[in-house]
XYZ file of C-alpha atoms in Angstrom:
691
model
C -67.076 -46.845 -80.195
C -64.187 -50.084 -80.773
C -65.581 -53.603 -81.847
C -64.999 -54.958 -77.908
C -67.858 -51.997 -77.261
C -69.478 -52.826 -79.848
C -69.708 -56.146 -78.903
C -69.772 -55.276 -75.626
C -73.309 -53.465 -76.045
C -74.533 -56.349 -78.208
C -74.588 -58.594 -75.950
C -75.961 -56.146 -72.926
C -78.690 -55.943 -75.589
C -78.959 -59.461 -75.941
C -79.094 -60.771 -72.311
C -81.999 -57.566 -71.582
C -84.108 -58.820 -74.365
C -83.653 -61.836 -72.707
C -85.121 -61.193 -69.551
C -87.550 -59.419 -70.239
C -88.655 -62.019 -72.765
C -87.857 -64.744 -70.433
C -86.303 -66.915 -73.598
C -82.656 -68.746 -73.821
C -79.946 -66.244 -74.019
C -79.171 -67.458 -77.954
C -82.544 -66.551 -79.283
C -81.918 -63.729 -77.744
C -79.378 -63.277 -79.727
C -80.945 -64.053 -82.753
C -83.645 -62.421 -82.340
C -80.597 -58.826 -82.472
C -79.607 -60.639 -85.117
C -81.914 -60.155 -87.610
C -82.793 -56.638 -86.720
C -78.802 -55.669 -87.394
C -79.373 -57.617 -90.908
C -82.509 -55.345 -91.060
C -81.099 -52.135 -90.534
C -77.683 -52.849 -92.483
C -80.702 -53.384 -95.334
C -79.607 -57.329 -96.110
C -83.054 -58.149 -94.936
C -86.421 -57.302 -94.547
C -88.375 -57.929 -91.166
C -87.558 -62.150 -90.081
C -89.963 -64.171 -89.296
C -88.317 -66.158 -86.433
C -87.413 -69.526 -85.452
C -85.799 -71.885 -83.509
C -84.669 -75.022 -84.940
C -81.614 -77.453 -84.945
C -82.521 -80.968 -85.638
C -81.635 -84.466 -87.775
C -82.851 -85.003 -91.878
C -83.957 -88.302 -93.201
C -80.645 -89.118 -93.842
C -78.857 -88.355 -90.334
C -77.599 -84.303 -91.767
C -78.062 -81.552 -89.094
C -81.032 -78.953 -90.037
C -80.770 -75.785 -88.387
C -82.906 -72.167 -88.949
C -83.706 -68.987 -87.005
C -85.286 -66.738 -89.466
C -86.846 -66.600 -92.825
C -88.192 -63.982 -94.689
C -90.275 -63.488 -98.038
C -88.759 -60.151 -99.956
C -92.473 -59.941 -102.282
C -90.268 -57.060 -104.213
C -87.923 -59.041 -105.575
C -88.987 -63.010 -105.312
C -85.970 -64.042 -103.001
C -86.072 -65.501 -100.043
C -83.583 -65.440 -97.177
C -83.075 -67.566 -94.662
C -80.752 -67.269 -91.329
C -79.161 -69.079 -89.093
C -76.785 -67.808 -85.567
C -73.977 -68.817 -83.542
C -73.965 -67.284 -80.205
C -71.206 -67.446 -78.882
C -71.048 -65.427 -75.580
C -68.407 -65.086 -73.424
C -65.602 -61.868 -73.224
C -63.830 -60.382 -75.564
C -63.774 -61.597 -78.705
C -64.103 -65.126 -79.243
C -63.186 -66.798 -82.548
C -66.379 -69.242 -85.247
C -63.965 -71.629 -86.443
C -64.337 -71.908 -90.430
C -65.101 -75.444 -89.926
C -68.040 -74.694 -87.599
C -69.484 -71.629 -89.838
C -69.704 -74.272 -92.758
C -71.221 -76.832 -91.493
C -74.093 -74.152 -89.819
C -74.739 -73.047 -93.265
C -74.703 -76.859 -94.314
C -77.273 -77.360 -92.212
C -79.315 -73.850 -93.254
C -79.003 -75.318 -96.816
C -80.214 -78.971 -95.982
C -83.131 -77.494 -93.288
C -84.393 -76.019 -96.678
C -84.010 -78.866 -99.648
C -85.590 -81.036 -97.437
C -88.356 -78.751 -96.843
C -88.160 -77.581 -100.878
C -88.673 -82.048 -101.475
C -91.410 -82.347 -98.721
C -88.778 -84.406 -97.097
C -88.858 -82.414 -93.880
C -92.738 -82.502 -93.259
C -93.063 -86.283 -93.384
C -94.193 -87.490 -89.428
C -93.290 -84.033 -88.468
C -96.136 -82.155 -85.955
C -97.752 -79.391 -88.380
C -98.469 -77.587 -85.375
C -94.423 -76.809 -84.658
C -93.232 -73.460 -86.629
C -90.090 -75.422 -88.503
C -92.779 -77.374 -90.224
C -94.548 -74.465 -90.948
C -92.232 -72.255 -92.337
C -91.221 -75.821 -94.464
C -94.435 -75.585 -95.494
C -94.071 -72.061 -96.976
C -90.861 -72.349 -98.750
C -92.340 -75.658 -100.612
C -95.811 -73.330 -101.610
C -93.167 -70.545 -102.534
C -91.210 -73.046 -104.876
C -94.521 -74.160 -106.751
C -96.049 -70.961 -107.544
C -96.836 -70.448 -111.505
C -93.947 -69.225 -114.131
C -95.395 -65.627 -113.111
C -93.936 -65.917 -109.507
C -90.914 -68.011 -109.078
C -88.243 -67.499 -106.267
C -85.214 -65.612 -107.524
C -82.862 -66.676 -104.887
C -82.403 -68.096 -102.061
C -80.347 -66.039 -100.012
C -78.358 -68.385 -96.580
C -77.237 -65.506 -93.643
C -74.698 -66.773 -90.717
C -74.739 -64.487 -87.877
C -72.641 -64.496 -85.660
C -71.366 -62.174 -81.963
C -67.669 -63.663 -82.701
C -65.658 -62.802 -85.441
C -64.779 -65.533 -88.424
C -61.777 -66.814 -88.358
C -59.097 -65.541 -90.843
C -58.677 -68.937 -92.504
C -62.338 -69.502 -93.056
C -62.929 -69.100 -96.797
C -66.456 -68.098 -98.693
C -69.097 -70.829 -99.829
C -68.856 -70.691 -103.378
C -72.657 -70.231 -104.587
C -74.608 -72.966 -105.742
C -77.621 -73.282 -107.286
C -81.157 -75.838 -105.775
C -83.842 -76.905 -108.480
C -82.123 -74.049 -111.407
C -82.979 -71.292 -108.014
C -79.568 -69.933 -106.846
C -78.160 -69.967 -103.862
C -76.013 -67.169 -102.084
C -74.234 -67.705 -99.005
C -73.472 -65.106 -96.813
C -71.386 -64.768 -93.759
C -71.692 -61.632 -90.725
C -69.539 -61.790 -87.718
C -69.855 -58.969 -85.262
C -66.557 -57.937 -86.806
C -68.691 -57.191 -90.121
C -71.774 -55.243 -88.102
C -69.429 -53.163 -86.605
C -67.899 -51.516 -90.027
C -71.487 -51.414 -90.816
C -72.279 -49.091 -87.357
C -69.600 -47.201 -87.952
C -70.423 -46.467 -91.751
C -71.969 -43.025 -92.396
C -74.879 -44.635 -93.905
C -75.265 -46.990 -91.604
C -75.187 -50.022 -93.428
C -72.976 -51.604 -96.309
C -72.297 -50.473 -99.732
C -73.026 -52.025 -102.426
C -69.233 -52.256 -105.013
C -70.812 -52.646 -108.098
C -67.712 -53.662 -110.681
C -69.688 -53.483 -114.271
C -67.056 -55.981 -115.803
C -68.357 -59.018 -113.827
C -72.011 -58.331 -116.138
C -69.852 -58.798 -119.365
C -70.203 -54.495 -119.639
C -66.502 -53.016 -120.280
C -68.144 -49.842 -118.977
C -71.465 -48.090 -120.114
C -70.896 -44.447 -122.064
C -71.746 -41.296 -120.121
C -72.102 -37.050 -120.155
C -70.549 -35.474 -116.786
C -72.116 -32.934 -115.306
C -70.544 -30.922 -112.704
C -72.878 -28.822 -110.462
C -71.275 -25.212 -109.011
C -71.391 -26.153 -105.426
C -68.719 -29.024 -106.350
C -70.683 -31.288 -103.895
C -72.444 -33.110 -106.716
C -71.883 -34.686 -110.088
C -74.150 -35.362 -112.087
C -73.633 -38.614 -115.328
C -76.292 -39.212 -117.769
C -75.785 -42.440 -119.411
C -77.274 -45.264 -120.924
C -78.100 -48.764 -119.459
C -78.354 -51.844 -121.030
C -81.571 -53.685 -120.127
C -79.666 -57.066 -119.310
C -76.934 -55.136 -117.161
C -79.968 -53.512 -114.314
C -82.161 -56.789 -114.339
C -78.894 -58.874 -113.519
C -77.653 -55.860 -111.510
C -81.861 -56.604 -109.828
C -81.703 -60.084 -109.708
C -78.312 -60.506 -107.842
C -79.023 -57.679 -104.955
C -83.111 -57.510 -105.269
C -84.226 -54.833 -103.645
C -81.537 -53.786 -101.515
C -80.454 -51.557 -105.101
C -83.827 -49.460 -104.020
C -83.495 -46.439 -102.265
C -84.773 -47.477 -98.711
C -88.558 -45.513 -99.685
C -89.111 -47.238 -102.672
C -88.247 -50.205 -101.339
C -91.234 -49.657 -98.571
C -93.517 -48.555 -101.781
C -92.720 -50.446 -104.827
C -95.131 -52.714 -106.211
C -94.869 -55.208 -109.045
C -98.241 -55.151 -110.587
C -100.194 -52.948 -112.724
C -100.858 -51.448 -116.015
C -96.929 -50.007 -116.189
C -95.381 -52.707 -115.499
C -97.354 -55.042 -117.796
C -96.581 -51.560 -120.401
C -92.856 -52.407 -119.417
C -93.654 -56.175 -120.354
C -95.660 -55.048 -123.490
C -92.649 -53.081 -124.796
C -89.803 -55.212 -124.241
C -91.749 -58.526 -125.981
C -93.004 -56.410 -128.974
C -90.828 -53.210 -129.542
C -87.696 -53.777 -127.419
C -85.171 -51.009 -129.915
C -87.944 -48.025 -128.398
C -87.800 -48.742 -125.284
C -85.272 -45.764 -124.354
C -87.480 -43.816 -126.436
C -91.176 -44.633 -124.680
C -89.720 -44.874 -121.341
C -89.399 -42.723 -118.649
C -86.013 -43.993 -117.017
C -84.730 -44.257 -113.618
C -82.614 -41.683 -111.000
C -80.277 -43.382 -109.382
C -77.471 -42.209 -106.806
C -73.967 -43.311 -105.984
C -70.874 -42.078 -103.874
C -68.038 -43.365 -105.948
C -67.469 -44.005 -110.081
C -64.643 -45.473 -111.994
C -65.417 -42.820 -115.095
C -62.319 -42.996 -117.383
C -63.772 -39.318 -119.192
C -65.993 -41.474 -121.400
C -67.619 -44.433 -119.557
C -68.611 -45.845 -115.839
C -67.243 -49.262 -115.601
C -67.541 -49.007 -111.525
C -70.489 -47.794 -109.353
C -70.267 -48.160 -105.374
C -73.201 -48.053 -103.445
C -75.771 -47.445 -106.237
C -79.235 -46.681 -104.947
C -81.925 -46.235 -107.268
C -84.245 -43.732 -105.823
C -87.296 -43.513 -109.155
C -87.809 -46.873 -111.691
C -87.769 -49.160 -109.481
C -91.146 -50.590 -110.924
C -88.398 -50.491 -114.536
C -86.427 -52.148 -112.756
C -88.528 -54.684 -111.401
C -89.993 -55.584 -114.397
C -87.416 -56.280 -117.063
C -86.007 -58.156 -114.410
C -89.734 -60.060 -113.786
C -90.122 -59.946 -117.929
C -86.606 -62.272 -118.461
C -88.293 -64.479 -115.196
C -91.513 -64.809 -117.240
C -89.940 -65.752 -120.524
C -86.197 -67.056 -120.778
C -86.261 -66.858 -123.905
C -86.379 -63.234 -124.047
C -83.642 -61.044 -124.720
C -83.050 -57.433 -123.444
C -79.982 -56.807 -125.554
C -81.918 -54.650 -127.653
C -83.430 -52.857 -124.506
C -81.712 -49.651 -123.410
C -82.817 -47.113 -120.023
C -81.765 -44.001 -119.832
C -80.469 -43.030 -116.409
C -79.729 -40.202 -113.948
C -76.685 -40.958 -111.878
C -76.526 -38.584 -109.182
C -73.143 -39.175 -107.258
C -72.646 -37.452 -103.916
C -69.891 -38.191 -101.193
C -70.572 -40.878 -97.914
C -70.786 -38.070 -95.587
C -73.292 -35.924 -97.296
C -75.048 -39.341 -98.658
C -77.366 -39.824 -95.657
C -79.034 -36.389 -96.356
C -78.808 -35.930 -99.629
C -79.738 -39.417 -101.325
C -83.502 -39.223 -98.904
C -84.309 -35.323 -100.616
C -82.924 -36.451 -104.287
C -85.343 -39.303 -103.619
C -88.190 -36.916 -102.302
C -87.711 -34.326 -105.139
C -87.136 -37.797 -107.996
C -90.628 -39.004 -106.934
C -92.579 -35.572 -106.434
C -94.473 -35.824 -109.699
C -95.983 -39.369 -108.480
C -98.752 -40.656 -105.886
C -96.477 -41.394 -103.526
C -96.686 -39.046 -100.342
C -94.762 -41.378 -97.801
C -91.571 -40.450 -98.909
C -92.658 -36.896 -96.370
C -91.296 -39.750 -94.131
C -87.910 -39.782 -93.850
C -85.826 -39.290 -91.408
C -85.373 -35.610 -91.062
C -89.291 -34.944 -91.990
C -90.495 -32.355 -89.877
C -92.479 -35.354 -87.894
C -89.301 -36.909 -86.547
C -87.394 -33.686 -85.905
C -90.576 -32.667 -83.945
C -90.409 -35.952 -82.442
C -86.241 -35.603 -81.667
C -87.629 -32.308 -80.419
C -90.161 -32.880 -77.984
C -87.789 -36.112 -76.929
C -84.909 -33.890 -75.465
C -87.062 -31.394 -74.066
C -89.864 -33.075 -72.155
C -88.823 -34.921 -68.655
C -90.429 -38.172 -67.502
C -92.228 -38.139 -63.980
C -89.787 -40.226 -61.294
C -90.404 -43.508 -60.975
C -91.012 -44.330 -57.637
C -87.872 -44.686 -55.154
C -85.799 -42.566 -57.948
C -85.094 -38.746 -56.874
C -84.374 -37.867 -60.504
C -86.806 -37.075 -63.614
C -85.108 -38.783 -67.087
C -85.628 -38.150 -70.650
C -87.086 -40.412 -73.939
C -84.779 -40.221 -76.463
C -86.303 -40.235 -80.255
C -83.805 -41.959 -82.176
C -84.707 -40.333 -85.819
C -81.903 -41.775 -87.961
C -79.597 -45.228 -87.269
C -77.840 -45.058 -84.444
C -78.360 -42.026 -83.555
C -78.098 -42.911 -79.589
C -74.792 -44.497 -79.225
C -73.263 -41.822 -81.322
C -75.026 -38.877 -79.335
C -73.561 -40.692 -76.026
C -69.803 -42.240 -77.542
C -68.381 -38.659 -78.578
C -68.815 -37.550 -75.179
C -66.117 -37.953 -72.484
C -66.682 -40.919 -70.091
C -67.723 -39.385 -67.249
C -70.216 -36.942 -70.285
C -71.753 -40.407 -71.708
C -72.621 -41.530 -67.492
C -74.789 -38.349 -67.618
C -75.932 -39.057 -70.880
C -77.592 -42.698 -69.813
C -78.333 -40.734 -66.745
C -80.334 -38.600 -68.564
C -81.387 -40.591 -71.587
C -81.473 -44.415 -69.698
C -80.891 -47.387 -72.735
C -84.155 -49.168 -72.159
C -85.854 -45.304 -73.080
C -84.402 -45.154 -76.746
C -87.190 -44.804 -79.301
C -86.362 -45.325 -82.858
C -88.785 -44.213 -85.754
C -89.215 -47.729 -86.514
C -90.131 -49.107 -83.037
C -92.747 -46.194 -82.914
C -94.456 -47.042 -86.361
C -94.866 -50.643 -84.202
C -96.444 -48.253 -81.453
C -98.907 -46.343 -83.295
C -99.876 -49.030 -86.125
C -100.831 -51.700 -83.059
C -102.414 -48.940 -80.987
C -104.428 -47.850 -84.287
C -105.858 -51.569 -84.302
C -103.758 -52.955 -87.041
C -102.115 -55.744 -85.710
C -101.928 -57.618 -88.851
C -100.107 -55.065 -90.809
C -97.590 -54.526 -87.448
C -96.890 -58.937 -87.978
C -96.039 -58.149 -91.303
C -92.485 -56.874 -90.923
C -90.687 -53.340 -90.638
C -91.097 -52.146 -94.029
C -94.743 -52.558 -94.274
C -95.843 -51.535 -90.783
C -93.502 -48.677 -91.017
C -95.933 -47.719 -94.868
C -98.858 -48.317 -92.496
C -97.424 -45.633 -90.007
C -96.742 -43.430 -93.019
C -100.280 -43.754 -93.921
C -101.639 -42.691 -90.323
C -99.753 -40.217 -89.688
C -98.207 -38.408 -92.755
C -101.856 -36.640 -93.698
C -102.934 -35.174 -90.469
C -99.304 -33.963 -89.638
C -99.339 -32.295 -92.782
C -102.841 -30.761 -92.648
C -102.966 -30.274 -88.544
C -98.580 -30.341 -87.013
C -100.367 -28.467 -84.157
C -101.451 -31.785 -83.034
C -98.158 -32.991 -82.660
C -97.644 -31.434 -79.107
C -96.372 -32.247 -76.138
C -99.156 -34.312 -74.889
C -98.618 -36.882 -78.373
C -95.364 -37.681 -77.287
C -96.250 -38.032 -74.026
C -98.559 -39.990 -75.058
C -96.118 -42.331 -77.780
C -93.955 -43.295 -74.696
C -97.288 -44.873 -72.710
C -97.950 -46.862 -76.264
C -93.949 -47.703 -75.594
C -94.188 -48.334 -72.270
C -97.588 -50.099 -72.877
C -96.069 -52.126 -75.190
C -92.664 -53.467 -74.187
C -94.806 -54.364 -70.715
C -97.538 -56.535 -72.333
C -94.930 -58.117 -74.167
C -92.609 -58.795 -71.078
C -96.229 -59.945 -69.276
C -97.032 -62.238 -72.251
C -93.733 -63.882 -71.742
C -93.807 -64.294 -68.610
C -97.557 -66.514 -68.598
C -98.154 -69.573 -67.725
C -99.944 -70.457 -70.826
C -97.499 -68.656 -73.042
C -94.955 -71.064 -74.452
C -92.094 -69.432 -76.808
C -93.249 -68.074 -80.447
C -95.041 -65.244 -82.131
C -94.451 -63.226 -79.065
C -94.435 -60.028 -81.026
C -97.710 -60.796 -82.722
C -99.411 -61.341 -80.006
C -98.260 -58.160 -78.453
C -99.527 -56.617 -81.400
C -102.523 -57.794 -81.610
C -103.236 -57.658 -77.569
C -102.195 -54.359 -77.691
C -105.030 -53.885 -80.925
C -107.784 -55.929 -79.633
C -107.463 -53.803 -75.939
C -107.781 -50.444 -77.496
C -110.636 -51.747 -79.764
C -112.901 -53.022 -76.156
C -111.278 -49.601 -75.403
C -112.534 -47.569 -77.994
C -116.263 -49.079 -77.608
C -116.392 -49.464 -73.634
C -118.446 -46.417 -72.601
C -117.198 -47.901 -69.157
C -113.871 -46.987 -70.818
C -114.094 -44.135 -71.875
C -111.803 -42.076 -68.783
C -108.681 -44.423 -70.060
C -106.212 -41.993 -71.072
C -102.439 -42.973 -72.048
C -101.436 -40.099 -69.905
C -101.922 -42.150 -66.981
C -99.485 -44.685 -67.859
C -97.284 -41.846 -68.686
C -97.701 -40.254 -65.417
C -96.599 -43.952 -63.577
C -94.388 -44.337 -66.541
C -95.250 -47.579 -65.875
C -98.543 -50.103 -66.742
C -101.159 -50.541 -64.064
C -102.178 -54.158 -62.919
C -105.473 -54.623 -63.928
C -104.582 -53.357 -67.519
C -101.259 -56.098 -67.788
C -103.922 -59.185 -66.281
C -106.384 -57.689 -69.222
C -103.825 -57.527 -71.993
C -102.389 -60.842 -71.658
C -105.757 -62.259 -70.749
C -106.508 -60.683 -74.717
C -103.231 -62.597 -75.714
C -104.562 -65.443 -74.603
C -107.400 -64.942 -76.504
C -105.790 -63.660 -79.529
C -103.169 -66.957 -79.552
C -106.466 -69.751 -79.823
C -107.281 -67.463 -82.647
C -103.884 -67.454 -84.638
C -103.196 -70.960 -84.546
C -107.140 -71.945 -84.747
C -107.354 -75.009 -86.606
C -109.437 -73.637 -89.265
C -107.032 -70.788 -89.742
C -107.183 -69.390 -93.242
C -102.862 -69.974 -94.041
C -100.946 -72.669 -92.358
C -98.293 -71.212 -91.169
C -99.402 -68.684 -88.146
C -96.959 -65.674 -88.725
C -97.946 -65.939 -92.325
C -101.397 -66.167 -90.991
C -100.999 -62.961 -88.350
C -100.099 -60.950 -91.446
C -103.901 -61.556 -92.696
C -106.379 -58.846 -92.265
C -108.667 -61.710 -91.897
C -107.208 -62.992 -88.768
C -107.338 -59.666 -87.034
C -110.932 -59.373 -87.773
C -111.816 -62.918 -86.268
C -110.082 -61.413 -83.375
C -112.112 -57.728 -83.928
C -115.377 -59.840 -83.621
C -114.129 -62.634 -80.880
C -116.025 -62.363 -77.494
C -114.305 -60.556 -74.819
C -115.801 -58.052 -71.725
C -113.022 -55.238 -69.946
C -112.957 -56.887 -66.531
C -114.270 -54.181 -63.586
C -110.847 -54.077 -62.232
C -109.653 -52.517 -66.151
C -113.021 -50.250 -65.650
C -111.887 -49.454 -61.904
C -108.091 -48.674 -63.442
C -109.108 -46.283 -66.169
C -110.656 -43.941 -63.922
C -108.956 -40.262 -65.142
C -106.734 -39.040 -63.201
C -107.297 -35.409 -61.936
C -104.058 -32.692 -62.770
C -103.640 -30.097 -60.619
C -102.647 -26.447 -61.439
C -98.988 -27.349 -62.279
C -100.160 -29.792 -64.733
C -98.725 -32.619 -62.623
C -101.350 -35.223 -60.897
C -103.498 -34.407 -58.692
C -103.741 -35.532 -54.827
C -106.682 -36.989 -53.297
C -107.361 -37.435 -49.277
C -106.522 -40.673 -49.705
C -103.064 -40.351 -51.546
C -102.094 -37.665 -48.999
C -103.135 -38.599 -45.622
C -103.874 -42.194 -44.645
C -106.451 -43.833 -44.393
C -105.667 -46.741 -42.388
C -105.594 -43.426 -39.599
C -108.851 -41.251 -38.625
C -109.708 -38.036 -40.490
C -109.863 -36.490 -36.918
C -106.333 -37.346 -36.047
C -105.424 -36.189 -39.458
C -106.584 -32.882 -38.104
C -105.241 -32.916 -34.428
C -101.609 -33.605 -36.209
C -102.406 -30.180 -38.121
C -101.132 -26.900 -35.869
C -103.322 -23.930 -36.174
C -100.326 -21.506 -37.599
C -100.919 -24.090 -40.825
C -104.759 -23.829 -40.830
C -104.557 -19.945 -40.711
C -101.434 -20.338 -43.430
C -103.852 -22.147 -45.899
C -106.838 -19.930 -44.417
C -105.122 -16.958 -45.895
C -103.805 -18.975 -49.241
C -106.999 -19.687 -50.210
C -108.640 -16.418 -49.646
C -105.929 -14.338 -51.746
C -106.948 -16.997 -54.423
C -111.055 -16.783 -54.087
C -111.060 -20.471 -53.491
C -112.616 -20.386 -50.125
C -116.204 -21.011 -49.952
C -119.190 -20.330 -47.013
C -118.466 -24.558 -46.084
C -114.761 -24.051 -46.272
C -114.947 -21.065 -43.640
C -117.284 -22.702 -41.660
C -115.267 -26.065 -40.963
C -112.099 -23.692 -40.676
C -113.633 -21.866 -37.689
C -113.429 -25.212 -36.138
C -109.317 -25.286 -35.901
C -109.160 -21.324 -35.703
C -108.949 -21.353 -32.677
C -107.455 -24.489 -32.226
C -110.237 -26.572 -29.808
C -110.363 -29.139 -27.250
C -113.242 -30.443 -28.206
C -113.539 -33.916 -30.507
C -114.899 -32.253 -34.633
C -118.205 -34.112 -36.301
C -116.501 -36.528 -38.535
C -118.043 -34.329 -41.694
C -116.029 -31.190 -40.271
C -112.749 -33.622 -40.396
C -113.083 -34.804 -43.610
C -114.350 -30.754 -45.179
C -110.692 -29.965 -43.235
C -109.012 -32.131 -45.213
C -110.716 -31.634 -48.446
C -109.929 -28.249 -47.810
C -106.015 -29.174 -47.484
C -105.742 -31.128 -50.574
C -107.442 -28.680 -52.735
C -104.662 -25.881 -51.642
C -102.004 -28.023 -52.103
C -103.214 -29.166 -55.753
C -103.161 -25.096 -56.154
C -99.777 -25.026 -55.191
C -99.849 -23.899 -51.888
C -97.034 -25.945 -49.443
C -96.915 -26.184 -45.762
C -93.828 -24.453 -44.039
């Protein structure tokens, strides 16, 4: 896929999102841009906002996204520039600097409290400003480590544009990052699906770290053993944060506990013996600069075991500026794998490096049996055809980033069209999407609201142990219900966006909360016992009563999330609290009669498909007698023979058939006509077809 095709695909997703969610295209691009940054592992899940304004000194202010990384205590802010149009438009150097300065000024005025003066506390921009100010005012134990300011655009950055030099605000480092469509495209085309870190250790005042090189017999992996200066490790973490940590380690790292206190105590009281006392760390890379004696450069460093040690060294220096790490060294096993094999091997190295730990969520890498099984089912199961469509499609499960587009693009143009017909773009489920749908249905909307990494941990805890103990339960119907959850989640999201009471904001939170509260109501109401997600799979759509019910619940969720007595001012932060979910869970709501009626189970015929009923086969607006009169004697005889051969004809059925075999001109009794039509439908559901 070349750059133009990549941008065209991006714009198509933007327009689709804008149409489905009923939002401006610029806001839809902001959401797509946030997801691209997360996919590139630059940031975690960004909370979205759309604000342009003027500050106290009549300076421009702008912000589109906010994220706080609890692992490295960094704060990311995003501003976007959506150019639209065809081709490859250019974002000028002046415009890029102006937007970053507007984002910086929003940060400055938020931290000082100037921004909040005279503004409405209910607005998201006020709440984010308050959150920024609160994070900055935390104790010395948990200070903000750095601010990362991102400019994201669908255009190409001007060749004349210069990088914006880092600075500080109130003593905290501030970095500036520009991501244009070309940079996103490069990441998309890379084997890893993210931008690798290139580390020149000389930049940190280290000419080289002595290392012992060991090559394996297969020749595809080289291992280095070295003792890394603790000050270097802390500096790397200060600069690059949790991005140094391999994805699974990042998701499940906790920076509290006895291990970390022990590390800090050793660093403070006995630093020279740190190397002897600490187990060390394991890391991977795709290349190193090695002169036969020492390593001076590392490409794509990923710490797969020892995230606690790395983070704790950094936090120790944060807690005490006077603390020196000059005498601290950490043993490292550095495994170098080629970029082509890294996607396959790094997760396995991480898995085995952590095999002695209590973390079991490492089973949830892309190549885990669960994801492989979902992918296999997705390529085999045909979805029921939608009304008016003669062909069936499939739902594509994407277990690795960019898998769908890669599989499509390696085909010839004519085959690409066939591929998209079989697997429509809107029928792609990524593993992080699946996590969102499952966790919401499992009544944990606060976890979904916590962002991709936290939610994926929730997903793992729900599914991993069950899969290990009972893999047979993850069968065809499991995948059908997973697809149904996808249809339900996205249909509810679109319905909320179009509701007359909805004002743009908190859509993702409202959707997760509505799904969770609906699932809770169904589980507690005996009248809804017949509800089955397979009904949504069969229809490939959500019933009108179900959608209406979910939207009503979403309105209730909005009242809870924006309640004046909420425990956290920032609504998106409040949505991440379990206490918010508990409030909605106990809020009064009764399922409507329309929903209960729509929840009646669908009967399946002998082929496992939706069974016919008399009303679905014969127009109820026409009398039963007229329907029977329209069926000739030959057909009734064939039907009688079929039912007799399959032992499906009882005495009452034989009595009804005697009224039409031979054909009679007398008017049938109404109960006879109804009995005959019921026999007809019964035979159809068993596989008989009229010739």
